[in-house]
mmCIF file of C-alpha atoms in Angstrom:
data_model
loop_
_atom_site.group_PDB
_atom_site.id
_atom_site.type_symbol
_atom_site.label_atom_id
_atom_site.label_comp_id
_atom_site.label_asym_id
_atom_site.label_seq_id
_atom_site.Cartn_x
_atom_site.Cartn_y
_atom_site.Cartn_z
ATOM 1 C CA MET A 84 -90.853 -14.666 -57.414
ATOM 2 C CA ALA A 85 -90.583 -11.132 -58.161
ATOM 3 C CA GLU A 86 -90.512 -8.660 -55.517
ATOM 4 C CA VAL A 87 -91.323 -4.773 -55.982
ATOM 5 C CA ARG A 88 -89.299 -2.742 -53.439
ATOM 6 C CA PRO A 89 -89.673 0.985 -52.960
ATOM 7 C CA ALA A 90 -86.618 3.014 -53.528
ATOM 8 C CA ALA A 91 -84.778 4.453 -50.560
ATOM 9 C CA GLY A 92 -86.012 7.905 -49.782
ATOM 10 C CA GLU A 93 -89.568 7.177 -50.707
ATOM 11 C CA ASN A 94 -90.627 6.306 -47.373
ATOM 12 C CA GLY A 95 -91.877 9.735 -46.372
ATOM 13 C CA ILE A 96 -90.309 9.505 -42.796
ATOM 14 C CA GLY A 97 -88.181 12.673 -42.970
ATOM 15 C CA ASN A 98 -85.134 13.243 -40.746
ATOM 16 C CA ARG A 99 -86.799 12.182 -37.302
ATOM 17 C CA ALA A 100 -85.147 9.288 -35.424
ATOM 18 C CA ILE A 101 -86.773 5.947 -35.931
ATOM 19 C CA ARG A 102 -87.195 4.227 -32.582
ATOM 20 C CA VAL A 103 -86.807 0.513 -32.710
ATOM 21 C CA GLY A 104 -88.155 -1.733 -29.837
ATOM 22 C CA THR A 105 -86.490 -4.951 -28.536
ATOM 23 C CA ARG A 106 -85.872 -7.284 -25.839
ATOM 24 C CA ARG A 107 -82.921 -6.810 -23.496
ATOM 25 C CA SER A 108 -81.285 -10.215 -24.201
ATOM 26 C CA GLN A 109 -78.101 -10.451 -26.032
ATOM 27 C CA LEU A 110 -79.613 -12.481 -28.924
ATOM 28 C CA ALA A 111 -82.592 -10.050 -29.205
ATOM 29 C CA ARG A 112 -80.026 -7.136 -29.526
ATOM 30 C CA ILE A 113 -78.083 -8.809 -32.181
ATOM 31 C CA GLN A 114 -81.165 -9.668 -34.108
ATOM 32 C CA THR A 115 -82.356 -6.065 -33.735
ATOM 33 C CA ASP A 116 -79.025 -4.691 -34.773
ATOM 34 C CA SER A 117 -78.992 -6.926 -37.861
ATOM 35 C CA VAL A 118 -82.384 -5.590 -38.898
ATOM 36 C CA VAL A 119 -81.270 -1.899 -38.378
ATOM 37 C CA GLU A 120 -78.163 -2.671 -40.501
ATOM 38 C CA MET A 121 -80.390 -3.812 -43.245
ATOM 39 C CA LEU A 122 -82.608 -0.755 -43.058
ATOM 40 C CA ARG A 123 -79.648 1.583 -42.980
ATOM 41 C CA GLU A 124 -78.472 0.105 -46.258
ATOM 42 C CA PHE A 125 -81.776 1.129 -47.825
ATOM 43 C CA TYR A 126 -82.075 4.391 -45.933
ATOM 44 C CA PRO A 127 -78.612 5.768 -45.177
ATOM 45 C CA ASP A 128 -79.756 9.120 -44.170
ATOM 46 C CA LEU A 129 -82.175 7.901 -41.459
ATOM 47 C CA CYS A 130 -81.076 7.749 -37.894
ATOM 48 C CA PHE A 131 -82.240 4.853 -35.726
ATOM 49 C CA GLU A 132 -82.445 4.511 -31.991
ATOM 50 C CA ILE A 133 -82.885 1.115 -30.180
ATOM 51 C CA VAL A 134 -84.998 0.971 -27.222
ATOM 52 C CA ALA A 135 -84.565 -2.186 -25.017
ATOM 53 C CA MET A 136 -87.011 -3.471 -22.617
ATOM 54 C CA SER A 137 -87.829 -6.531 -20.527
ATOM 55 C CA THR A 138 -90.810 -8.606 -21.220
ATOM 56 C CA THR A 139 -92.891 -11.072 -19.057
ATOM 57 C CA GLY A 140 -91.169 -13.983 -20.549
ATOM 58 C CA ASP A 141 -87.755 -12.600 -19.574
ATOM 59 C CA LYS A 142 -88.808 -12.072 -16.051
ATOM 60 C CA ILE A 143 -90.479 -15.386 -15.224
ATOM 61 C CA LEU A 144 -87.576 -17.850 -15.221
ATOM 62 C CA ASP A 145 -88.643 -20.685 -12.853
ATOM 63 C CA THR A 146 -91.929 -21.886 -14.610
ATOM 64 C CA ALA A 147 -92.122 -23.757 -18.111
ATOM 65 C CA LEU A 148 -93.363 -21.396 -20.926
ATOM 66 C CA SER A 149 -96.070 -23.870 -21.734
ATOM 67 C CA LYS A 150 -97.658 -23.705 -18.220
ATOM 68 C CA ILE A 151 -97.704 -19.744 -17.918
ATOM 69 C CA GLY A 152 -100.687 -19.585 -20.447
ATOM 70 C CA GLU A 153 -99.837 -16.210 -21.662
ATOM 71 C CA LYS A 154 -100.002 -16.066 -25.479
ATOM 72 C CA SER A 155 -97.684 -12.938 -25.641
ATOM 73 C CA LEU A 156 -95.005 -13.669 -23.236
ATOM 74 C CA PHE A 157 -92.139 -12.118 -25.119
ATOM 75 C CA THR A 158 -94.262 -9.416 -27.100
ATOM 76 C CA LYS A 159 -96.878 -7.664 -24.793
ATOM 77 C CA GLU A 160 -94.519 -5.057 -23.339
ATOM 78 C CA LEU A 161 -93.077 -4.294 -26.637
ATOM 79 C CA GLU A 162 -96.551 -3.907 -28.244
ATOM 80 C CA ASN A 163 -97.620 -1.606 -25.399
ATOM 81 C CA ALA A 164 -94.795 0.647 -26.220
ATOM 82 C CA LEU A 165 -95.669 0.613 -30.017
ATOM 83 C CA GLU A 166 -99.234 1.410 -28.962
ATOM 84 C CA ARG A 167 -98.149 4.404 -26.917
ATOM 85 C CA ASN A 168 -95.935 5.755 -29.765
ATOM 86 C CA GLU A 169 -92.808 5.205 -27.631
ATOM 87 C CA VAL A 170 -91.247 3.117 -30.428
ATOM 88 C CA ASP A 171 -92.111 3.008 -34.181
ATOM 89 C CA LEU A 172 -91.317 -0.600 -34.838
ATOM 90 C CA VAL A 173 -90.282 -3.830 -32.861
ATOM 91 C CA VAL A 174 -88.151 -6.534 -33.876
ATOM 92 C CA HIS A 175 -89.311 -10.131 -32.758
ATOM 93 C CA SER A 176 -88.320 -13.670 -33.317
ATOM 94 C CA LEU A 177 -91.337 -14.524 -35.630
ATOM 95 C CA LYS A 178 -92.124 -17.862 -33.494
ATOM 96 C CA ASP A 179 -92.669 -15.524 -30.451
ATOM 97 C CA LEU A 180 -95.459 -13.841 -32.132
ATOM 98 C CA PRO A 181 -99.236 -15.183 -31.737
ATOM 99 C CA THR A 182 -100.860 -16.092 -35.062
ATOM 100 C CA SER A 183 -103.645 -13.443 -34.022
ATOM 101 C CA LEU A 184 -102.097 -10.072 -33.267
ATOM 102 C CA PRO A 185 -103.760 -7.376 -31.184
ATOM 103 C CA PRO A 186 -105.900 -4.901 -33.097
ATOM 104 C CA GLY A 187 -103.882 -2.274 -34.612
ATOM 105 C CA PHE A 188 -100.744 -4.005 -35.236
ATOM 106 C CA THR A 189 -99.265 -5.945 -38.155
ATOM 107 C CA ILE A 190 -96.204 -7.687 -39.212
ATOM 108 C CA GLY A 191 -94.640 -5.287 -41.689
ATOM 109 C CA ALA A 192 -91.728 -7.306 -42.632
ATOM 110 C CA ILE A 193 -90.354 -10.950 -42.417
ATOM 111 C CA CYS A 194 -86.615 -11.162 -43.198
ATOM 112 C CA LYS A 195 -84.973 -13.982 -44.944
ATOM 113 C CA ARG A 196 -84.997 -16.982 -42.817
ATOM 114 C CA GLU A 197 -82.042 -18.495 -41.007
ATOM 115 C CA ASN A 198 -81.746 -22.243 -40.679
ATOM 116 C CA PRO A 199 -85.009 -23.216 -39.061
ATOM 117 C CA LEU A 200 -83.832 -26.655 -37.666
ATOM 118 C CA ASP A 201 -83.343 -27.517 -34.169
ATOM 119 C CA ALA A 202 -79.827 -28.275 -32.814
ATOM 120 C CA VAL A 203 -78.361 -30.269 -30.142
ATOM 121 C CA VAL A 204 -75.564 -28.753 -27.899
ATOM 122 C CA PHE A 205 -73.739 -31.450 -25.836
ATOM 123 C CA HIS A 206 -72.094 -31.234 -22.440
ATOM 124 C CA PRO A 207 -68.317 -31.031 -22.828
ATOM 125 C CA LYS A 208 -67.965 -34.592 -21.685
ATOM 126 C CA ASN A 209 -70.232 -35.717 -24.518
ATOM 127 C CA CYS A 210 -68.440 -33.928 -27.201
ATOM 128 C CA GLY A 211 -68.504 -35.927 -30.653
ATOM 129 C CA LYS A 212 -71.608 -37.943 -29.693
ATOM 130 C CA THR A 213 -75.111 -37.871 -31.014
ATOM 131 C CA LEU A 214 -78.354 -38.332 -29.104
ATOM 132 C CA SER A 215 -78.520 -41.972 -30.129
ATOM 133 C CA LEU A 216 -75.055 -42.538 -28.600
ATOM 134 C CA LEU A 217 -75.826 -40.988 -25.365
ATOM 135 C CA PRO A 218 -76.016 -43.566 -22.394
ATOM 136 C CA GLU A 219 -79.614 -44.676 -21.283
ATOM 137 C CA LYS A 220 -81.354 -42.259 -18.820
ATOM 138 C CA SER A 221 -79.113 -39.220 -20.064
ATOM 139 C CA VAL A 222 -81.091 -36.092 -19.315
ATOM 140 C CA ILE A 223 -81.822 -33.646 -22.203
ATOM 141 C CA GLY A 224 -82.885 -29.966 -21.581
ATOM 142 C CA THR A 225 -85.537 -28.365 -23.629
ATOM 143 C CA SER A 226 -88.154 -25.693 -22.845
ATOM 144 C CA SER A 227 -90.335 -26.833 -25.731
ATOM 145 C CA LEU A 228 -93.122 -29.370 -25.732
ATOM 146 C CA ARG A 229 -92.880 -29.694 -29.333
ATOM 147 C CA ARG A 230 -89.099 -30.844 -29.143
ATOM 148 C CA ALA A 231 -89.752 -33.212 -26.155
ATOM 149 C CA ALA A 232 -92.924 -34.807 -27.725
ATOM 150 C CA GLN A 233 -90.959 -35.693 -30.960
ATOM 151 C CA LEU A 234 -87.765 -36.747 -29.341
ATOM 152 C CA LYS A 235 -89.426 -38.917 -26.596
ATOM 153 C CA LYS A 236 -90.690 -41.031 -29.267
ATOM 154 C CA LYS A 237 -87.567 -41.253 -31.192
ATOM 155 C CA PHE A 238 -85.309 -41.716 -28.287
ATOM 156 C CA PRO A 239 -87.385 -43.389 -25.569
ATOM 157 C CA GLN A 240 -84.065 -44.286 -23.779
ATOM 158 C CA LEU A 241 -83.464 -40.641 -22.960
ATOM 159 C CA GLU A 242 -85.121 -38.449 -20.363
ATOM 160 C CA PHE A 243 -86.251 -34.868 -21.100
ATOM 161 C CA ARG A 244 -86.551 -32.063 -18.504
ATOM 162 C CA ASP A 245 -87.468 -28.393 -18.765
ATOM 163 C CA ILE A 246 -84.713 -25.734 -18.893
ATOM 164 C CA ARG A 247 -85.323 -21.983 -18.931
ATOM 165 C CA GLY A 248 -83.379 -18.807 -19.393
ATOM 166 C CA ASN A 249 -81.770 -17.216 -22.549
ATOM 167 C CA LEU A 250 -79.264 -18.810 -24.569
ATOM 168 C CA ASN A 251 -76.314 -17.613 -22.473
ATOM 169 C CA THR A 252 -77.926 -18.881 -19.198
ATOM 170 C CA ARG A 253 -78.919 -22.402 -20.659
ATOM 171 C CA LEU A 254 -75.471 -22.985 -21.980
ATOM 172 C CA LYS A 255 -73.979 -21.911 -18.741
ATOM 173 C CA LYS A 256 -76.322 -24.345 -17.030
ATOM 174 C CA LEU A 257 -75.203 -27.203 -19.257
ATOM 175 C CA ASP A 258 -71.557 -26.510 -19.154
ATOM 176 C CA GLU A 259 -71.035 -25.696 -15.469
ATOM 177 C CA LYS A 260 -73.290 -28.494 -13.990
ATOM 178 C CA GLU A 261 -73.683 -32.204 -14.552
ATOM 179 C CA ASP A 262 -77.663 -31.917 -14.451
ATOM 180 C CA PHE A 263 -77.813 -32.128 -18.490
ATOM 181 C CA SER A 264 -76.061 -34.437 -21.015
ATOM 182 C CA ALA A 265 -77.316 -31.929 -23.748
ATOM 183 C CA ILE A 266 -79.755 -29.244 -24.536
ATOM 184 C CA ILE A 267 -81.845 -28.633 -27.673
ATOM 185 C CA LEU A 268 -81.903 -25.011 -29.051
ATOM 186 C CA ALA A 269 -82.879 -23.405 -32.248
ATOM 187 C CA ALA A 270 -79.814 -23.481 -34.659
ATOM 188 C CA ALA A 271 -80.688 -20.007 -35.886
ATOM 189 C CA GLY A 272 -80.162 -18.429 -32.492
ATOM 190 C CA LEU A 273 -76.848 -20.192 -32.078
ATOM 191 C CA LYS A 274 -75.611 -19.169 -35.447
ATOM 192 C CA ARG A 275 -76.655 -15.366 -34.789
ATOM 193 C CA MET A 276 -74.764 -15.561 -31.461
ATOM 194 C CA GLY A 277 -71.586 -16.702 -33.307
ATOM 195 C CA TRP A 278 -71.953 -20.129 -31.463
ATOM 196 C CA GLU A 279 -72.118 -22.498 -34.317
ATOM 197 C CA ASN A 280 -69.102 -24.462 -33.093
ATOM 198 C CA ARG A 281 -71.294 -25.565 -30.310
ATOM 199 C CA ILE A 282 -73.813 -27.335 -32.488
ATOM 200 C CA GLY A 283 -73.041 -30.999 -32.105
ATOM 201 C CA GLN A 284 -76.040 -32.391 -34.063
ATOM 202 C CA LEU A 285 -78.502 -30.766 -36.395
ATOM 203 C CA LEU A 286 -81.895 -32.490 -36.050
ATOM 204 C CA SER A 287 -83.313 -32.978 -39.534
ATOM 205 C CA PRO A 288 -87.197 -32.724 -40.217
ATOM 206 C CA GLU A 289 -87.231 -36.456 -39.963
ATOM 207 C CA ASP A 290 -85.964 -36.426 -36.451
ATOM 208 C CA CYS A 291 -87.683 -33.177 -35.286
ATOM 209 C CA LEU A 292 -89.979 -30.851 -36.992
ATOM 210 C CA TYR A 293 -89.484 -27.305 -36.267
ATOM 211 C CA ALA A 294 -91.643 -24.544 -34.693
ATOM 212 C CA VAL A 295 -93.934 -22.293 -36.571
ATOM 213 C CA GLY A 296 -91.879 -19.343 -37.860
ATOM 214 C CA GLN A 297 -88.536 -20.707 -36.276
ATOM 215 C CA GLY A 298 -85.597 -18.973 -37.850
ATOM 216 C CA ALA A 299 -87.220 -15.922 -39.198
ATOM 217 C CA LEU A 300 -87.190 -12.294 -37.714
ATOM 218 C CA ALA A 301 -90.349 -10.268 -37.958
ATOM 219 C CA VAL A 302 -90.794 -6.487 -37.783
ATOM 220 C CA GLU A 303 -94.082 -5.512 -36.061
ATOM 221 C CA VAL A 304 -95.620 -1.990 -36.617
ATOM 222 C CA ARG A 305 -98.764 0.005 -36.148
ATOM 223 C CA ALA A 306 -101.044 -1.100 -38.991
ATOM 224 C CA LYS A 307 -102.147 2.549 -39.809
ATOM 225 C CA ASP A 308 -98.710 3.804 -39.675
ATOM 226 C CA GLN A 309 -98.219 3.827 -43.578
ATOM 227 C CA GLU A 310 -94.888 5.500 -43.599
ATOM 228 C CA THR A 311 -93.094 2.896 -41.317
ATOM 229 C CA LEU A 312 -94.954 0.045 -43.071
ATOM 230 C CA ASN A 313 -93.728 1.197 -46.353
ATOM 231 C CA MET A 314 -90.109 1.585 -45.061
ATOM 232 C CA VAL A 315 -89.819 -1.780 -43.461
ATOM 233 C CA SER A 316 -91.460 -3.607 -46.393
ATOM 234 C CA VAL A 317 -88.222 -3.618 -48.144
ATOM 235 C CA LEU A 318 -87.038 -6.224 -45.716
ATOM 236 C CA HIS A 319 -89.580 -8.789 -46.809
ATOM 237 C CA ASP A 320 -88.196 -12.078 -48.279
ATOM 238 C CA GLY A 321 -90.865 -13.540 -50.602
ATOM 239 C CA GLU A 322 -90.054 -17.142 -49.904
ATOM 240 C CA THR A 323 -89.915 -16.880 -46.321
ATOM 241 C CA VAL A 324 -93.149 -14.774 -46.204
ATOM 242 C CA LEU A 325 -95.021 -17.501 -48.019
ATOM 243 C CA CYS A 326 -93.648 -20.316 -45.894
ATOM 244 C CA CYS A 327 -94.571 -18.584 -42.750
ATOM 245 C CA ILE A 328 -97.959 -17.534 -43.872
ATOM 246 C CA ALA A 329 -98.679 -21.314 -44.535
ATOM 247 C CA GLU A 330 -97.231 -22.266 -41.221
ATOM 248 C CA ARG A 331 -99.131 -19.558 -39.152
ATOM 249 C CA ALA A 332 -102.391 -20.391 -40.842
ATOM 250 C CA PHE A 333 -101.837 -24.138 -39.985
ATOM 251 C CA MET A 334 -101.167 -23.149 -36.418
ATOM 252 C CA LYS A 335 -103.980 -20.736 -36.123
ATOM 253 C CA HIS A 336 -106.607 -23.166 -37.652
ATOM 254 C CA LEU A 337 -105.382 -25.714 -35.167
ATOM 255 C CA GLU A 338 -105.668 -23.129 -32.229
ATOM 256 C CA GLY A 339 -102.254 -24.388 -31.441
ATOM 257 C CA GLY A 340 -99.781 -22.471 -29.232
ATOM 258 C CA CYS A 341 -96.682 -23.144 -26.891
ATOM 259 C CA SER A 342 -98.967 -25.230 -24.593
ATOM 260 C CA VAL A 343 -99.448 -27.929 -27.160
ATOM 261 C CA PRO A 344 -96.976 -29.741 -29.406
ATOM 262 C CA VAL A 345 -97.586 -28.577 -32.963
ATOM 263 C CA ALA A 346 -94.687 -28.703 -35.688
ATOM 264 C CA VAL A 347 -94.070 -27.961 -39.159
ATOM 265 C CA ASN A 348 -91.566 -28.132 -42.232
ATOM 266 C CA THR A 349 -91.982 -26.058 -45.232
ATOM 267 C CA MET A 350 -90.238 -25.921 -48.801
ATOM 268 C CA LEU A 351 -90.695 -23.705 -51.789
ATOM 269 C CA LYS A 352 -89.554 -25.376 -54.901
ATOM 270 C CA ASP A 353 -90.382 -24.631 -58.635
ATOM 271 C CA GLY A 354 -93.374 -22.535 -57.706
ATOM 272 C CA GLN A 355 -94.817 -25.121 -55.382
ATOM 273 C CA LEU A 356 -95.201 -24.556 -51.630
ATOM 274 C CA TYR A 357 -94.886 -27.875 -49.679
ATOM 275 C CA LEU A 358 -96.211 -27.813 -46.041
ATOM 276 C CA THR A 359 -95.605 -30.715 -43.581
ATOM 277 C CA GLY A 360 -97.562 -30.374 -40.180
ATOM 278 C CA ALA A 361 -97.995 -32.512 -37.131
ATOM 279 C CA VAL A 362 -99.495 -32.729 -33.757
ATOM 280 C CA TYR A 363 -98.207 -34.815 -30.941
ATOM 281 C CA SER A 364 -99.337 -35.931 -27.577
ATOM 282 C CA LEU A 365 -97.013 -34.787 -24.708
ATOM 283 C CA ASP A 366 -95.156 -38.143 -24.771
ATOM 284 C CA GLY A 367 -95.026 -38.468 -28.515
ATOM 285 C CA SER A 368 -96.961 -41.686 -28.416
ATOM 286 C CA ASP A 369 -99.882 -40.362 -30.180
ATOM 287 C CA SER A 370 -99.359 -38.234 -33.451
ATOM 288 C CA LEU A 371 -100.794 -37.135 -36.790
ATOM 289 C CA LYS A 372 -98.603 -35.839 -39.642
ATOM 290 C CA GLU A 373 -99.473 -35.021 -43.196
ATOM 291 C CA THR A 374 -97.931 -33.185 -46.079
ATOM 292 C CA MET A 375 -99.824 -31.047 -48.575
ATOM 293 C CA GLN A 376 -98.716 -28.721 -51.546
ATOM 294 C CA ALA A 377 -99.996 -25.870 -53.381
ATOM 295 C CA SER A 378 -99.046 -23.723 -56.444
ATOM 296 C CA VAL A 379 -97.731 -20.149 -55.360
ATOM 297 C CA ASN A 380 -96.347 -19.182 -58.838
ATOM 298 C CA TYR A 381 -98.464 -16.048 -59.222
ATOM 299 C CA PRO A 382 -97.018 -12.842 -60.707
ATOM 300 C CA GLN A 383 -96.784 -9.672 -58.559
ATOM 301 C CA ARG A 384 -99.262 -7.078 -59.655
ATOM 302 C CA ASN A 385 -98.851 -3.384 -59.067
ATOM 303 C CA GLU A 386 -102.292 -2.377 -58.337
ATOM 304 C CA ASP A 387 -103.577 0.128 -55.808
ATOM 305 C CA GLY A 388 -106.870 -0.473 -54.369
ATOM 306 C CA PRO A 389 -108.926 -1.299 -51.302
ATOM 307 C CA ASN A 390 -107.206 -4.468 -50.571
ATOM 308 C CA ASP A 391 -103.633 -2.826 -50.424
ATOM 309 C CA ASP A 392 -103.261 -3.491 -46.893
ATOM 310 C CA VAL A 393 -104.909 -6.949 -46.443
ATOM 311 C CA GLN A 394 -103.402 -9.095 -43.814
ATOM 312 C CA HIS A 395 -102.575 -12.821 -43.946
ATOM 313 C CA VAL A 396 -102.451 -14.187 -40.401
ATOM 314 C CA GLY A 397 -101.163 -10.823 -39.187
ATOM 315 C CA ILE A 398 -98.690 -10.272 -42.059
ATOM 316 C CA THR A 399 -98.847 -7.367 -44.481
ATOM 317 C CA ALA A 400 -96.734 -7.911 -47.512
ATOM 318 C CA LYS A 401 -97.786 -5.623 -50.475
ATOM 319 C CA ASN A 402 -94.647 -6.447 -52.260
ATOM 320 C CA VAL A 403 -95.398 -10.333 -52.452
ATOM 321 C CA SER A 404 -97.999 -11.494 -54.803
ATOM 322 C CA GLY A 405 -101.351 -11.347 -53.086
ATOM 323 C CA GLN A 406 -102.657 -14.388 -54.728
ATOM 324 C CA ALA A 407 -99.584 -16.383 -53.721
ATOM 325 C CA GLN A 408 -100.149 -15.271 -50.129
ATOM 326 C CA GLU A 409 -103.836 -16.388 -50.275
ATOM 327 C CA ALA A 410 -102.772 -19.780 -51.745
ATOM 328 C CA ALA A 411 -100.203 -20.079 -48.850
ATOM 329 C CA GLU A 412 -102.730 -19.285 -46.335
ATOM 330 C CA ASN A 413 -105.247 -21.587 -47.800
ATOM 331 C CA LEU A 414 -102.642 -24.434 -47.720
ATOM 332 C CA GLY A 415 -102.162 -24.020 -44.087
ATOM 333 C CA ILE A 416 -105.805 -24.015 -43.446
ATOM 334 C CA GLU A 417 -106.438 -27.177 -45.551
ATOM 335 C CA LEU A 418 -103.646 -29.074 -43.912
ATOM 336 C CA ALA A 419 -104.913 -28.072 -40.418
ATOM 337 C CA SER A 420 -108.392 -29.089 -41.500
ATOM 338 C CA LEU A 421 -107.089 -32.573 -42.738
ATOM 339 C CA LEU A 422 -105.399 -33.281 -39.433
ATOM 340 C CA LEU A 423 -108.642 -32.034 -37.619
ATOM 341 C CA SER A 424 -110.701 -34.436 -39.617
ATOM 342 C CA LYS A 425 -108.313 -37.268 -38.430
ATOM 343 C CA GLY A 426 -108.507 -36.466 -34.674
ATOM 344 C CA ALA A 427 -105.928 -33.702 -34.052
ATOM 345 C CA LYS A 428 -108.413 -31.980 -31.749
ATOM 346 C CA HIS A 429 -108.516 -34.791 -29.480
ATOM 347 C CA ILE A 430 -104.791 -35.131 -29.421
ATOM 348 C CA LEU A 431 -104.334 -31.444 -28.690
ATOM 349 C CA ARG A 432 -107.010 -31.256 -26.028
ATOM 350 C CA VAL A 433 -105.541 -34.072 -24.073
ATOM 351 C CA ALA A 434 -102.249 -32.556 -24.427
ATOM 352 C CA ARG A 435 -103.459 -29.214 -23.226
ATOM 353 C CA GLN A 436 -105.257 -30.720 -20.303
ATOM 354 C CA LEU A 437 -102.253 -33.022 -19.184
ATOM 355 C CA ASN A 438 -99.934 -29.926 -19.448
ATOM 356 C CA ASP A 439 -102.208 -27.836 -17.350
ATOM 357 C CA ALA A 440 -102.473 -30.598 -14.750
ATOM 358 C CA CYS A 441 -98.716 -31.191 -14.421
#
């Protein structure tokens, strides 16, 4: 699919420093540095200043994310800084961004997706094993209801417990204690940290569908800041944009979030976008899973008009075909509608109630 990218120097920013907001964690800084490096390649004359801050999700480390009930755990403080003009753009893991952004904000760029699959990191004593080879009652650490629900069903002999903290903290808990036989993490984060060698098992979509937006980085900007929006738009990866629009539309129509197990898998091949989506009960015993496809093979049109800045589930991507984006969004909505017609609302309502009660 053709992408139209503005030439460097046409952004109108001038010589002022571009302030980039990020979380303080090592992974967040690595991800932000990678985005800034990409921007520097397009705009070598611009100066970038990184502004790091802590978020609510970084501070609350003794409670499962699914129980806190805050939709913007890792984004609120960054968005506050964006609103106050203290930063010009913010780099997020896309999976941390709610499907409905606060008024006045938009996702101005989604970078090419890293591997979206989940990975198993084993305790050193279990090196060389897979989940199916672990002894009965082995304890697996994960902070995700989605992962736990799917894996409980597939590996009923294993036990799953919550584990919080950044990647460094979780790996330390795994390695230095005997509490966990293995932990489940996003493969993308491990790769970005340079810890691919710790991946003992990649979980295929047949084993574990991944989170909406997992593996993709998003750049959030003020929706009316046209100069910054134009500047960051060069980072859009067309395939990733369409996959993530479909996933986010699916999640939004289901009214899902981190307090319920919702999972996806997307693939773009020969102009066809394939979306698999699923919902699960907390123990994985009840589930619905379906796959749908839609054509997104539409040409990009260079037309200025009133719909220039139309958003699709919070994403503004003028350099990706508007018709293709609309088709991707409709695909997500239609798949969610199919699952809802088969009883997804009941599964998610019970999951949410049980999670709140635990």
